CSV table of N, CA and C in Angstrom, one decimal:
chain,number,residue,atom,x,y,z
G,1,UNK,N,99.0,91.0,124.9
G,1,UNK,CA,98.5,92.4,124.8
G,1,UNK,C,99.3,93.4,125.4
G,2,UNK,N,99.0,94.6,126.3
G,2,UNK,CA,100.0,95.5,127.0
G,2,UNK,C,101.1,95.5,126.1
G,3,UNK,N,100.9,95.7,124.9
G,3,UNK,CA,102.2,96.3,124.3
G,3,UNK,C,101.7,97.7,123.3
G,4,UNK,N,103.6,98.1,122.6
G,4,UNK,CA,102.6,98.9,121.7
G,4,UNK,C,103.0,98.4,120.2
G,5,UNK,N,103.4,97.2,120.2
G,5,UNK,CA,103.4,96.7,119.0
G,5,UNK,C,103.5,95.2,119.2
G,6,UNK,N,102.4,94.9,118.4
G,6,UNK,CA,102.5,93.2,117.8
G,6,UNK,C,103.2,92.3,117.4
G,7,UNK,N,102.9,93.0,116.1
G,7,UNK,CA,104.2,92.2,115.4
G,7,UNK,C,104.9,93.1,115.0
G,8,UNK,N,106.6,93.0,114.9
G,8,UNK,CA,107.5,94.1,114.3
G,8,UNK,C,108.5,93.1,113.2
G,9,UNK,N,108.5,92.9,112.2
G,9,UNK,CA,109.3,92.9,111.0
G,9,UNK,C,110.0,93.9,110.7
G,10,UNK,N,111.5,94.2,110.7
G,10,UNK,CA,112.2,95.1,110.8
G,10,UNK,C,113.8,94.7,110.1
G,11,UNK,N,113.8,94.6,108.7
G,11,UNK,CA,115.2,94.6,108.5
G,11,UNK,C,115.3,93.2,107.4
G,12,UNK,N,116.0,92.5,107.3
G,12,UNK,CA,116.2,91.3,106.6
G,12,UNK,C,115.7,90.1,106.7
G,13,UNK,N,113.8,90.4,106.7
G,13,UNK,CA,113.2,89.0,107.2
G,13,UNK,C,112.8,88.8,105.9
G,14,UNK,N,113.0,87.5,105.6
G,14,UNK,CA,112.3,86.7,104.3
G,14,UNK,C,111.5,85.8,103.9
G,15,UNK,N,110.5,85.9,103.2
G,15,UNK,CA,109.3,85.0,103.1
G,15,UNK,C,108.6,84.4,104.5
G,16,UNK,N,108.0,85.6,104.9
G,16,UNK,CA,107.4,85.6,106.3
G,16,UNK,C,105.4,85.1,106.0
G,17,UNK,N,105.2,84.6,107.1
G,17,UNK,CA,103.9,83.8,106.6
G,17,UNK,C,103.2,84.1,108.1
G,18,UNK,N,102.4,85.4,108.1
G,18,UNK,CA,101.4,85.6,109.4
G,18,UNK,C,100.2,85.6,109.2
G,19,UNK,N,99.7,84.3,109.6
G,19,UNK,CA,98.8,83.9,109.4
G,19,UNK,C,97.7,83.7,111.0
G,20,UNK,N,96.3,83.8,110.9
G,20,UNK,CA,95.4,83.1,112.0
G,20,UNK,C,95.9,83.4,113.8
G,21,UNK,N,96.5,85.1,113.8
G,21,UNK,CA,96.9,85.5,114.8
G,21,UNK,C,95.8,86.4,115.1
G,22,UNK,N,95.5,86.4,116.7
G,22,UNK,CA,94.7,87.4,117.1
G,22,UNK,C,95.7,88.4,118.2
G,23,UNK,N,95.8,89.5,117.1
G,23,UNK,CA,96.5,90.5,118.2
G,23,UNK,C,95.7,91.8,118.8
G,24,UNK,N,95.4,92.1,120.2
G,24,UNK,CA,94.6,92.9,120.7
G,24,UNK,C,95.4,93.6,121.5
G,25,UNK,N,95.3,94.8,121.3
G,25,UNK,CA,95.7,96.0,122.3
G,25,UNK,C,95.3,96.1,123.8
G,26,UNK,N,95.8,96.0,124.7
G,26,UNK,CA,95.2,95.9,125.6
G,26,UNK,C,95.9,97.1,126.5
G,27,UNK,N,95.2,98.0,127.3
G,27,UNK,CA,95.8,99.3,128.2
G,27,UNK,C,97.0,98.7,129.1
G,28,UNK,N,97.8,100.0,129.4
G,28,UNK,CA,98.9,99.8,130.8
G,28,UNK,C,99.9,99.9,130.0
G,29,UNK,N,100.7,100.3,128.7
G,29,UNK,CA,101.8,99.8,128.2
G,29,UNK,C,102.7,100.8,128.2
G,30,UNK,N,102.2,102.0,128.6
G,30,UNK,CA,102.8,103.1,128.3
G,30,UNK,C,102.3,104.0,127.1
G,31,UNK,N,103.3,105.2,126.8
G,31,UNK,CA,102.6,106.1,125.7
G,31,UNK,C,103.4,105.4,124.2
G,32,UNK,N,103.0,106.4,123.4
G,32,UNK,CA,103.8,105.7,122.0
G,32,UNK,C,102.9,105.2,121.0
G,33,UNK,N,103.3,105.6,119.2
G,33,UNK,CA,101.7,105.2,118.6
G,33,UNK,C,101.8,103.9,118.7
G,34,UNK,N,100.8,103.0,118.5
G,34,UNK,CA,100.7,101.4,118.9
G,34,UNK,C,100.5,100.8,117.4
G,35,UNK,N,101.0,99.9,116.8
G,35,UNK,CA,101.0,99.4,115.8
G,35,UNK,C,100.5,97.9,116.2
G,36,UNK,N,99.8,97.2,115.0
G,36,UNK,CA,99.3,95.8,115.5
G,36,UNK,C,100.2,95.0,114.3
G,37,UNK,N,100.7,95.4,113.4
G,37,UNK,CA,102.1,94.9,112.7
G,37,UNK,C,102.7,95.9,112.1
G,38,UNK,N,104.1,95.6,111.8
G,38,UNK,CA,104.8,97.0,111.7
G,38,UNK,C,106.1,96.0,110.4
G,39,UNK,N,105.6,96.3,109.5
G,39,UNK,CA,106.9,96.5,108.3
G,39,UNK,C,107.6,97.2,107.5
G,40,UNK,N,109.2,97.4,108.3
G,40,UNK,CA,109.9,98.6,107.9
G,40,UNK,C,111.6,98.0,107.7
G,41,UNK,N,112.4,99.1,106.8
G,41,UNK,CA,113.3,98.8,107.2
G,41,UNK,C,114.4,99.0,107.9
G,42,UNK,N,115.9,98.6,107.8
G,42,UNK,CA,116.6,98.5,108.8
G,42,UNK,C,118.2,99.0,107.9
G,43,UNK,N,118.9,100.2,108.4
G,43,UNK,CA,119.9,100.3,107.5
G,43,UNK,C,121.2,100.1,108.2
G,44,UNK,N,121.6,98.6,107.2
G,44,UNK,CA,122.4,98.0,108.0
G,44,UNK,C,124.0,98.5,108.0
G,45,UNK,N,124.7,99.1,108.5
G,45,UNK,CA,126.3,99.8,108.6
G,45,UNK,C,127.1,99.0,107.8
G,46,UNK,N,126.7,97.8,107.6
G,46,UNK,CA,127.7,97.1,106.7
G,46,UNK,C,127.4,96.4,105.8
G,47,UNK,N,127.9,96.5,104.4
G,47,UNK,CA,127.0,95.6,103.2
G,47,UNK,C,125.9,96.1,102.5
G,48,UNK,N,125.0,95.7,102.6
G,48,UNK,CA,124.0,96.1,101.6
G,48,UNK,C,122.8,97.6,102.3
G,49,UNK,N,123.1,97.9,103.4
G,49,UNK,CA,122.6,99.0,103.7
G,49,UNK,C,121.1,99.3,103.7
G,50,UNK,N,120.1,99.4,103.2
G,50,UNK,CA,118.9,99.9,103.7
G,50,UNK,C,118.0,98.7,103.1
G,51,UNK,N,117.4,97.6,104.2
G,51,UNK,CA,117.0,96.4,103.6
G,51,UNK,C,115.9,96.4,104.3
G,52,UNK,N,114.6,95.7,103.9
G,52,UNK,CA,113.2,95.7,104.6
G,52,UNK,C,112.8,94.3,104.4
G,53,UNK,N,111.6,93.6,104.8
G,53,UNK,CA,111.4,92.6,104.9
G,53,UNK,C,110.7,92.1,103.2
G,54,UNK,N,110.6,90.8,103.2
G,54,UNK,CA,110.3,90.7,101.8
G,54,UNK,C,109.4,89.1,101.7
G,55,UNK,N,108.2,89.1,100.7
G,55,UNK,CA,107.5,88.0,100.5
G,55,UNK,C,106.8,87.9,101.8
G,56,UNK,N,105.9,88.8,102.2
G,56,UNK,CA,105.4,89.0,104.1
G,56,UNK,C,103.7,88.8,103.1
G,57,UNK,N,103.7,87.7,103.7
G,57,UNK,CA,102.0,87.1,103.4
G,57,UNK,C,101.3,87.3,104.8
G,58,UNK,N,100.1,88.0,104.9
G,58,UNK,CA,99.6,88.8,105.8
G,58,UNK,C,97.9,88.1,105.5
G,59,UNK,N,97.7,86.7,106.2
G,59,UNK,CA,96.1,86.2,105.7
G,59,UNK,C,95.6,85.9,106.9
G,60,UNK,N,94.1,86.3,107.3
G,60,UNK,CA,93.0,85.7,107.9
G,60,UNK,C,93.5,86.2,109.8
G,61,UNK,N,94.0,87.4,109.4
G,61,UNK,CA,94.1,87.9,111.2
G,61,UNK,C,93.4,88.8,111.6
G,62,UNK,N,93.1,89.0,112.7
G,62,UNK,CA,92.7,89.8,113.9
G,62,UNK,C,93.5,90.9,114.6
G,63,UNK,N,93.4,91.9,114.0
G,63,UNK,CA,94.4,92.8,114.8
G,63,UNK,C,93.4,94.1,115.7
G,64,UNK,N,93.3,94.6,116.8
G,64,UNK,CA,92.3,95.5,117.1
G,64,UNK,C,92.8,96.4,118.2
G,65,UNK,N,92.2,97.5,118.1
G,65,UNK,CA,92.5,98.4,119.4
G,65,UNK,C,93.5,99.4,119.2
G,66,UNK,N,94.9,98.9,118.2
G,66,UNK,CA,95.4,99.7,117.9
G,66,UNK,C,95.4,100.8,117.0
G,67,UNK,N,96.2,101.9,117.1
G,67,UNK,CA,96.5,103.0,116.1
G,67,UNK,C,96.1,102.7,115.0
G,68,UNK,N,97.4,101.9,114.6
G,68,UNK,CA,97.6,101.5,112.9
G,68,UNK,C,97.3,100.3,113.0
G,69,UNK,N,96.3,99.5,112.6
G,69,UNK,CA,96.1,98.0,112.3
G,69,UNK,C,97.5,97.3,111.8
G,70,UNK,N,97.9,97.8,110.4
G,70,UNK,CA,99.0,97.0,109.5
G,70,UNK,C,99.8,98.7,109.0
G,71,UNK,N,100.9,98.7,109.1
G,71,UNK,CA,101.6,99.4,108.7
G,71,UNK,C,102.9,98.8,108.1
G,72,UNK,N,103.0,99.2,106.7
G,72,UNK,CA,103.9,98.8,105.7
G,72,UNK,C,104.7,99.4,105.3
G,73,UNK,N,105.6,100.3,106.4
G,73,UNK,CA,106.5,101.7,105.9
G,73,UNK,C,107.2,101.4,104.5
G,74,UNK,N,108.0,100.0,104.7
G,74,UNK,CA,109.0,99.7,103.6
G,74,UNK,C,109.0,97.8,103.7
G,75,UNK,N,108.5,97.5,102.3
G,75,UNK,CA,108.6,96.1,102.1
G,75,UNK,C,108.8,95.6,100.4
G,76,UNK,N,109.3,94.3,100.3
G,76,UNK,CA,109.2,94.0,98.9
G,76,UNK,C,108.4,92.8,98.9
G,77,UNK,N,107.3,93.1,97.8
G,77,UNK,CA,106.1,91.9,98.0
G,77,UNK,C,105.6,91.5,98.9
G,78,UNK,N,104.5,92.0,98.8
G,78,UNK,CA,103.5,91.9,100.3
G,78,UNK,C,101.9,91.6,99.6
G,79,UNK,N,101.5,90.0,100.3
G,79,UNK,CA,100.1,90.3,100.5
G,79,UNK,C,99.4,90.3,101.7
G,80,UNK,N,99.0,91.4,101.5
G,80,UNK,CA,97.8,91.4,102.8
G,80,UNK,C,96.0,91.2,102.3
G,81,UNK,N,95.8,90.1,103.1
G,81,UNK,CA,94.6,89.2,102.4
G,81,UNK,C,93.8,88.9,103.6
G,82,UNK,N,92.3,89.1,103.8
G,82,UNK,CA,91.5,88.7,104.4
G,82,UNK,C,91.4,88.9,105.8
G,83,UNK,N,92.2,89.9,106.2
G,83,UNK,CA,92.5,90.2,108.2
G,83,UNK,C,90.8,91.0,108.1
G,84,UNK,N,90.7,91.5,109.6
G,84,UNK,CA,90.0,91.7,110.5
G,84,UNK,C,90.7,93.1,111.3
G,85,UNK,N,90.0,93.9,110.9
G,85,UNK,CA,91.3,95.1,111.8
G,85,UNK,C,90.2,96.3,112.0
G,86,UNK,N,90.5,96.3,113.4
G,86,UNK,CA,89.8,98.1,113.8
G,86,UNK,C,91.4,98.5,114.1
G,87,UNK,N,91.2,99.5,114.2
G,87,UNK,CA,92.0,100.8,114.2
G,87,UNK,C,91.4,102.7,114.4
G,88,UNK,N,92.4,102.9,115.2
G,88,UNK,CA,91.8,104.3,115.7
G,88,UNK,C,92.3,105.4,115.0
G,89,UNK,N,93.6,105.0,114.5
G,89,UNK,CA,94.0,106.2,113.2
G,89,UNK,C,94.0,105.5,111.9
G,90,UNK,N,94.8,104.5,111.2
G,90,UNK,CA,94.6,104.3,110.1
G,90,UNK,C,94.5,102.5,109.9
G,91,UNK,N,93.5,101.9,109.4
G,91,UNK,CA,93.6,100.5,109.1
G,91,UNK,C,94.7,100.2,108.9
G,92,UNK,N,94.8,100.3,107.5
G,92,UNK,CA,96.6,99.6,106.7
G,92,UNK,C,97.3,101.0,106.1
G,93,UNK,N,98.5,100.9,106.5
G,93,UNK,CA,99.0,102.6,105.9
G,93,UNK,C,100.3,102.4,105.1
G,94,UNK,N,100.5,102.2,103.7
G,94,UNK,CA,101.3,101.7,102.9
G,94,UNK,C,102.1,102.8,102.5
G,95,UNK,N,103.9,102.9,102.5
G,95,UNK,CA,104.9,103.6,102.1
G,95,UNK,C,105.3,103.4,100.8
G,96,UNK,N,106.3,102.9,101.3
G,96,UNK,CA,107.9,102.5,100.4
G,96,UNK,C,107.6,101.1,100.0
G,97,UNK,N,106.6,100.7,98.9
G,97,UNK,CA,106.4,99.2,98.9
G,97,UNK,C,107.0,98.8,97.6
G,98,UNK,N,108.1,97.7,97.2
G,98,UNK,CA,108.7,97.8,96.4
G,98,UNK,C,107.9,96.6,95.5
G,99,UNK,N,107.8,96.6,94.3
G,99,UNK,CA,107.2,95.6,93.5
G,99,UNK,C,105.7,95.4,93.2
G,100,UNK,N,105.3,94.4,94.0
G,100,UNK,CA,103.9,94.2,94.4
G,100,UNK,C,103.1,94.6,95.8
G,101,UNK,N,102.0,94.8,96.1
G,101,UNK,CA,101.6,95.3,97.0
G,101,UNK,C,100.0,94.7,96.8
G,102,UNK,N,99.5,93.4,97.3
G,102,UNK,CA,98.1,93.1,97.5
G,102,UNK,C,97.5,93.6,98.7
G,103,UNK,N,96.3,94.3,98.7
G,103,UNK,CA,95.4,94.6,100.0
G,103,UNK,C,94.2,94.1,99.4
G,104,UNK,N,93.4,92.8,100.0
G,104,UNK,CA,92.5,92.2,99.3
G,104,UNK,C,91.9,91.6,100.2
G,105,UNK,N,90.1,92.0,100.0
G,105,UNK,CA,89.2,91.3,100.7
G,105,UNK,C,89.6,91.4,102.5
G,106,UNK,N,89.8,92.4,102.8
G,106,UNK,CA,90.0,93.0,104.3
G,106,UNK,C,88.7,93.7,105.0
G,107,UNK,N,88.4,93.4,106.5
G,107,UNK,CA,87.4,94.4,106.8
G,107,UNK,C,88.3,95.1,107.5
G,108,UNK,N,88.1,96.7,107.6
G,108,UNK,CA,88.5,97.3,108.1
G,108,UNK,C,87.5,98.2,108.8
G,109,UNK,N,87.5,98.2,110.1
G,109,UNK,CA,86.6,99.5,110.5
G,109,UNK,C,87.6,100.0,111.4
G,110,UNK,N,87.0,101.4,110.9
G,110,UNK,CA,87.7,102.7,111.9
G,110,UNK,C,87.0,102.9,113.1
G,111,UNK,N,87.5,103.5,113.9
G,111,UNK,CA,86.5,103.7,115.4
G,111,UNK,C,87.5,105.1,116.0
G,112,UNK,N,86.5,106.0,116.6
G,112,UNK,CA,86.7,106.9,117.2
G,112,UNK,C,87.0,108.4,116.5
G,113,UNK,N,87.3,109.6,117.2
G,113,UNK,CA,87.4,110.9,116.9
G,113,UNK,C,88.9,110.8,115.6
G,114,UNK,N,90.0,110.1,116.4
G,114,UNK,CA,91.2,110.4,115.7
G,114,UNK,C,91.4,109.4,114.5
G,115,UNK,N,90.6,109.0,113.6
G,115,UNK,CA,90.8,108.3,112.7
G,115,UNK,C,90.8,108.9,111.5
G,116,UNK,N,91.3,108.6,110.3
G,116,UNK,CA,91.9,109.6,109.6
G,116,UNK,C,91.6,108.8,108.0
G,117,UNK,N,92.0,107.4,107.8
G,117,UNK,CA,91.7,106.5,106.6
G,117,UNK,C,91.8,105.4,106.9
G,118,UNK,N,91.0,104.7,106.1
G,118,UNK,CA,91.0,103.5,106.1
G,118,UNK,C,92.0,102.6,105.6
G,119,UNK,N,92.4,102.8,104.5
G,119,UNK,CA,93.5,102.2,103.4
G,119,UNK,C,94.1,103.6,103.2
G,120,UNK,N,95.8,103.9,103.3
G,120,UNK,CA,96.2,105.0,103.1
G,120,UNK,C,97.4,104.6,102.4
G,121,UNK,N,98.0,105.4,101.0
G,121,UNK,CA,99.3,105.7,100.5
G,121,UNK,C,99.8,106.5,101.0
G,122,UNK,N,100.6,106.6,101.5
G,122,UNK,CA,101.8,108.2,101.3
G,122,UNK,C,102.1,108.2,100.7
G,123,UNK,N,102.4,109.3,100.5
G,123,UNK,CA,102.8,110.3,99.6
G,123,UNK,C,104.1,110.3,99.7
G,124,UNK,N,105.2,110.0,98.5
G,124,UNK,CA,106.6,109.7,98.5
G,124,UNK,C,107.5,110.8,97.8
G,125,UNK,N,108.7,111.0,98.0
G,125,UNK,CA,109.3,112.4,97.3
G,125,UNK,C,110.1,111.5,96.1
G,126,UNK,N,110.4,110.2,95.8
G,126,UNK,CA,110.9,109.8,94.6
G,126,UNK,C,109.8,108.7,93.9
G,127,UNK,N,110.1,108.3,92.8
G,127,UNK,CA,109.1,107.4,92.1
G,127,UNK,C,109.8,105.8,92.5
G,128,UNK,N,109.2,105.1,92.8
G,128,UNK,CA,109.6,103.6,93.0
G,128,UNK,C,108.5,102.5,91.9
G,129,UNK,N,109.1,101.7,91.9
G,129,UNK,CA,108.9,100.5,91.0
G,129,UNK,C,107.6,99.7,91.6
G,130,UNK,N,106.3,99.8,91.6
G,130,UNK,CA,105.7,99.2,92.3
G,130,UNK,C,104.3,99.0,91.6
G,131,UNK,N,103.2,98.3,91.8
G,131,UNK,CA,102.3,97.9,91.8
G,131,UNK,C,101.6,97.6,92.5
G,132,UNK,N,100.1,98.4,93.4
G,132,UNK,CA,99.5,98.4,94.1
G,132,UNK,C,98.0,98.2,93.7
G,133,UNK,N,97.9,97.0,94.2
G,133,UNK,CA,96.3,96.3,94.1
G,133,UNK,C,95.5,96.6,95.4
G,134,UNK,N,94.4,97.5,95.2
G,134,UNK,CA,93.1,97.5,96.5
G,134,UNK,C,91.9,96.8,95.8
G,135,UNK,N,92.0,95.7,96.4
G,135,UNK,CA,90.5,95.2,95.9
G,135,UNK,C,89.3,94.3,96.8
G,136,UNK,N,88.3,94.6,97.0
G,136,UNK,CA,87.2,93.9,97.4
G,136,UNK,C,87.5,94.0,99.0
G,137,UNK,N,87.9,95.0,99.6
G,137,UNK,CA,88.2,95.7,100.4
G,137,UNK,C,86.4,95.9,101.2
G,138,UNK,N,86.5,96.2,102.5
G,138,UNK,CA,84.9,96.8,103.2
G,138,UNK,C,85.5,97.6,104.3
G,139,UNK,N,85.0,98.6,104.0
G,139,UNK,CA,85.6,99.7,104.9
G,139,UNK,C,84.6,100.7,105.6
G,140,UNK,N,84.5,100.5,106.8
G,140,UNK,CA,83.7,101.1,107.7
G,140,UNK,C,83.7,102.0,108.7
G,141,UNK,N,83.1,102.6,109.3
G,141,UNK,CA,83.4,103.6,110.6
G,141,UNK,C,82.2,103.9,111.5
G,142,UNK,N,83.0,103.9,112.8
G,142,UNK,CA,81.6,104.1,114.2
G,142,UNK,C,82.2,105.1,114.5
G,143,UNK,N,81.5,106.0,115.3
G,143,UNK,CA,81.7,107.2,116.1
G,143,UNK,C,83.3,107.8,115.7
G,144,UNK,N,83.3,108.8,114.2
G,144,UNK,CA,84.6,109.2,113.8
G,144,UNK,C,84.0,110.3,113.1
G,145,UNK,N,85.0,111.3,113.2
G,145,UNK,CA,84.9,112.4,112.7
G,145,UNK,C,84.5,113.0,111.3
G,146,UNK,N,85.7,112.7,111.0
G,146,UNK,CA,86.4,112.5,109.5
G,146,UNK,C,87.0,111.7,108.7
G,147,UNK,N,86.9,111.3,108.2
G,147,UNK,CA,87.7,109.6,107.8
G,147,UNK,C,87.6,109.4,106.1
G,148,UNK,N,88.4,109.6,105.7
G,148,UNK,CA,88.6,108.5,104.1
G,148,UNK,C,88.7,107.0,104.0
G,149,UNK,N,88.0,106.3,103.1
G,149,UNK,CA,87.9,105.3,102.9
G,149,UNK,C,89.4,104.9,102.5
G,150,UNK,N,89.5,105.5,101.5
G,150,UNK,CA,91.0,105.0,100.5
G,150,UNK,C,91.5,106.6,100.4
G,151,UNK,N,92.7,106.7,100.8
G,151,UNK,CA,93.7,107.5,100.2
G,151,UNK,C,94.9,107.2,99.6
G,152,UNK,N,94.9,108.1,98.4
G,152,UNK,CA,96.5,108.0,97.8
G,152,UNK,C,97.1,109.2,97.7
G,153,UNK,N,98.3,109.2,98.2
G,153,UNK,CA,98.9,110.7,97.6
G,153,UNK,C,98.6,111.3,98.9
G,154,UNK,N,98.9,112.5,99.1
G,154,UNK,CA,99.1,113.8,100.2
G,154,UNK,C,99.6,115.0,99.5
G,155,UNK,N,99.1,115.9,100.2
G,155,UNK,CA,99.8,117.5,99.5
G,155,UNK,C,101.3,117.3,99.9
G,156,UNK,N,101.8,117.8,99.0
G,156,UNK,CA,103.1,117.7,99.2
G,156,UNK,C,104.1,117.0,98.6
G,157,UNK,N,103.3,115.6,98.1
G,157,UNK,CA,104.3,114.2,97.9
G,157,UNK,C,103.3,114.0,96.5
G,158,UNK,N,104.3,112.9,96.1
G,158,UNK,CA,103.0,112.2,95.2
G,158,UNK,C,104.1,110.8,95.3
G,159,UNK,N,103.9,110.4,93.7
G,159,UNK,CA,104.7,109.1,93.3
G,159,UNK,C,104.2,107.9,94.0
G,160,UNK,N,102.8,107.5,94.4
G,160,UNK,CA,102.1,106.7,94.4
G,160,UNK,C,101.5,106.1,93.3
G,161,UNK,N,102.4,105.5,92.5
G,161,UNK,CA,102.1,105.3,90.8
G,161,UNK,C,101.7,103.9,90.8
G,162,UNK,N,101.2,103.5,89.9
G,162,UNK,CA,100.4,102.3,89.4
G,162,UNK,C,99.4,101.9,90.5
G,163,UNK,N,98.5,102.5,90.8
G,163,UNK,CA,97.5,102.1,91.7
G,163,UNK,C,96.1,101.4,91.0
G,164,UNK,N,95.5,100.4,91.6
G,164,UNK,CA,94.7,99.8,91.1
G,164,UNK,C,93.4,99.5,92.4
G,165,UNK,N,92.3,100.4,92.1
G,165,UNK,CA,91.0,100.6,93.3
G,165,UNK,C,89.8,100.0,92.7
G,166,UNK,N,89.9,98.5,92.8
G,166,UNK,CA,88.7,98.1,91.9
G,166,UNK,C,87.7,97.3,93.6
G,167,UNK,N,86.3,97.5,93.1
G,167,UNK,CA,85.1,96.8,94.1
G,167,UNK,C,85.6,96.6,95.4
G,168,UNK,N,85.5,97.9,95.8
G,168,UNK,CA,85.8,97.8,97.5
G,168,UNK,C,84.4,98.4,98.1
G,169,UNK,N,84.0,97.9,98.8
G,169,UNK,CA,83.0,98.8,99.6
G,169,UNK,C,83.3,99.8,100.8
G,170,UNK,N,82.6,100.8,100.9
G,170,UNK,CA,83.1,102.0,101.9
G,170,UNK,C,81.8,102.8,102.4
G,171,UNK,N,81.6,102.5,103.6
G,171,UNK,CA,80.0,102.8,104.2
G,171,UNK,C,81.1,103.8,105.7
C-alpha cells in the first residue's frame, strides 16, 4: 500500500509469472497516476534499443483502488487471466503488445466518476504484428457516469488489428 505502482516490469524482463498477489492502493503516497501493474519498454542506449517485458503470465491477482488495474503499454506475449480488478479510470489498458495478448476470465469493476473503459486497446500510429483475444470477462460498474465496457482504438489513431472479442459480460 501507499505506493503509486504495485508492480512495475520495465525493459528486458523475460518470462514473468505474476500469480496470487493482492495489491491494494492506500492513501498517503502523493500525486501521480496510480498503476497496480505496469508493463512497459525501456530504451537501452547501447545495443538493442527499445525492449519490453516478454512472456508475462498474470494469473489470479487482486488489484484494487488504482487508477489503472493493468497497463500493458508494451510487451511481447502476455496472458492476463482470472484477475479481480477494481479501477478508477481503466481496468485493463493495452497498447503495443507484439504477437499475442490473451485477456480472459477477468472480473473488472469500474468505480467512480472518472471511469472511462473496462478494457481499452489504445489506437496506434503504426501497424504491429499481434493477435488480441478478449474472452469471457465480466465488466461492471458502480457510481460511474460514462464508461465503455470494451473500447478498441480511438479517434485519430487505429491499427489495433486482429482483435477477437467473444463471450464477455458487460453490465
